[in-house]
Amino acid sequence: CIAKCIGIVLDGMDTNSPYSTSNSTETNGTNSLVHGVLMVEQLLTSGGGWQDQIGGLVGGLKLATSDKKILPLQTKTRCIKLSAETVNNLNERLILVDTGKPRLAKNILRNVLRRWARRSSDIVATIRELVSEASNAIDYATKGDLDGLGACMSKYWALKKTMAGESSGVEPEIISRVLQLLTSSKKIAGGTLCGAGGGGYLVLMATEGISRADIESALRADGDGADNEDINFKWHRCTVAEDGLLIDV
């Protein structure tokens, strides 16, 4: 019903991957779905954009962009093929953590938008760095350099914190302590909170040879692990979704 009201076209969404022959999200109704979700989020005043839709619908490694000079908004996605070895290494080293810290993304996003609206020089420079770091991450991944990719994850998170501002609550204190401990002890090559931050999920790139159990043990030994009253982490295996989200209507 919602899809019909806002004009989302779902025809063709049961195909395996429309991106094997196209470098754009403008195929088989996917573009309508990406923009329809964006519209619903605005109607619900929850903010948000188009990156999550593309991230979920398109499998594997990709670089998604939009053209600031074209309205209405158009998105494009370039898919990048990774070697089987790199995919296997990513599946071994990526760790997804439910931090147990709920957050409402729109509260953080509002602060980000206010800071962007002022167009201060540091915020403009931060936006440019975020764009360039996306390409850097692609380069590291295609080369199979997961330590470099982990460093990009940490750099990305530092830039996201700059965008939100110090008093935004974008990084809870316990998350700061955990990331600092795991980085200084060389248990991880990098890490970032997902999405707007403030809580939710944390994704880590473990150092080569370091397991999830090693990381959990390191946190418990320091008092910042699962037994700490301030934290309620749930640990998950994280793998590359090469096919993306498949929808049956």
XYZ file of C-alpha atoms in Angstrom, residues 61-161:
101
model
C 31.890 -4.207 -2.928
C 30.478 -1.070 -4.543
C 30.959 2.687 -4.773
C 27.691 4.630 -4.777
C 27.468 8.262 -5.869
C 24.968 10.963 -6.729
C 25.318 14.080 -8.891
C 24.770 17.314 -6.959
C 23.837 19.120 -10.195
C 20.940 16.831 -11.137
C 17.458 17.097 -9.606
C 15.537 15.055 -8.761
C 18.290 13.033 -7.136
C 19.835 10.225 -9.176
C 22.083 7.546 -7.739
C 24.688 5.425 -9.476
C 26.512 2.372 -8.205
C 29.777 0.974 -9.511
C 30.308 -2.661 -8.523
C 33.855 -3.916 -7.978
C 34.827 -7.566 -8.201
C 36.985 -8.859 -5.350
C 39.216 -11.900 -5.561
C 38.030 -15.043 -3.779
C 41.045 -14.774 -1.471
C 40.141 -11.235 -0.420
C 36.508 -12.203 0.211
C 37.651 -15.127 2.362
C 40.039 -12.899 4.305
C 37.288 -10.336 4.873
C 34.957 -13.057 6.109
C 37.648 -14.156 8.570
C 38.574 -10.711 9.870
C 35.355 -8.695 9.902
C 33.479 -8.663 13.228
C 30.040 -7.146 13.821
C 29.091 -6.092 17.340
C 25.687 -5.087 18.675
C 26.726 -2.483 21.241
C 23.421 -2.622 23.112
C 23.296 1.179 22.939
C 20.059 2.301 21.263
C 20.039 5.627 19.450
C 17.734 7.683 17.273
C 19.699 8.505 14.142
C 17.651 11.589 13.266
C 18.838 13.439 16.384
C 22.457 13.065 15.295
C 21.619 13.774 11.654
C 19.951 17.060 12.560
C 23.152 18.215 14.208
C 25.163 17.138 11.158
C 22.834 19.056 8.822
C 23.016 22.198 10.957
C 26.799 22.124 10.838
C 26.772 21.475 7.084
C 24.334 24.363 6.518
C 26.886 26.770 8.032
C 29.480 25.630 5.434
C 32.384 26.256 7.796
C 35.779 25.533 6.268
C 36.477 22.545 8.534
C 33.142 20.909 7.698
C 33.599 21.434 3.946
C 37.097 19.935 4.212
C 35.686 16.992 6.177
C 33.086 16.293 3.477
C 35.809 16.291 0.823
C 37.858 13.855 2.889
C 34.868 11.540 3.331
C 34.459 11.415 -0.447
C 38.148 10.739 -1.087
C 38.350 8.112 1.660
C 35.575 6.136 -0.024
C 37.777 5.787 -3.112
C 40.784 4.957 -0.932
C 38.807 2.175 0.741
C 37.950 0.736 -2.679
C 41.628 0.801 -3.663
C 42.756 -1.011 -0.499
C 40.017 -3.631 -0.845
C 40.779 -4.387 -4.493
C 44.463 -4.803 -3.610
C 43.560 -7.134 -0.749
C 45.185 -4.767 1.760
C 42.825 -5.269 4.710
C 45.069 -3.408 7.141
C 44.763 -0.374 4.875
C 41.019 -0.905 4.666
C 40.844 -1.084 8.452
C 42.727 2.220 8.683
C 40.158 3.716 6.289
C 37.367 2.529 8.587
C 38.944 4.340 11.540
C 39.588 7.460 9.456
C 35.965 7.382 8.268
C 34.760 7.233 11.866
C 36.987 10.127 12.918
C 35.549 12.218 10.073
C 31.970 11.254 11.000
C 32.623 12.421 14.578
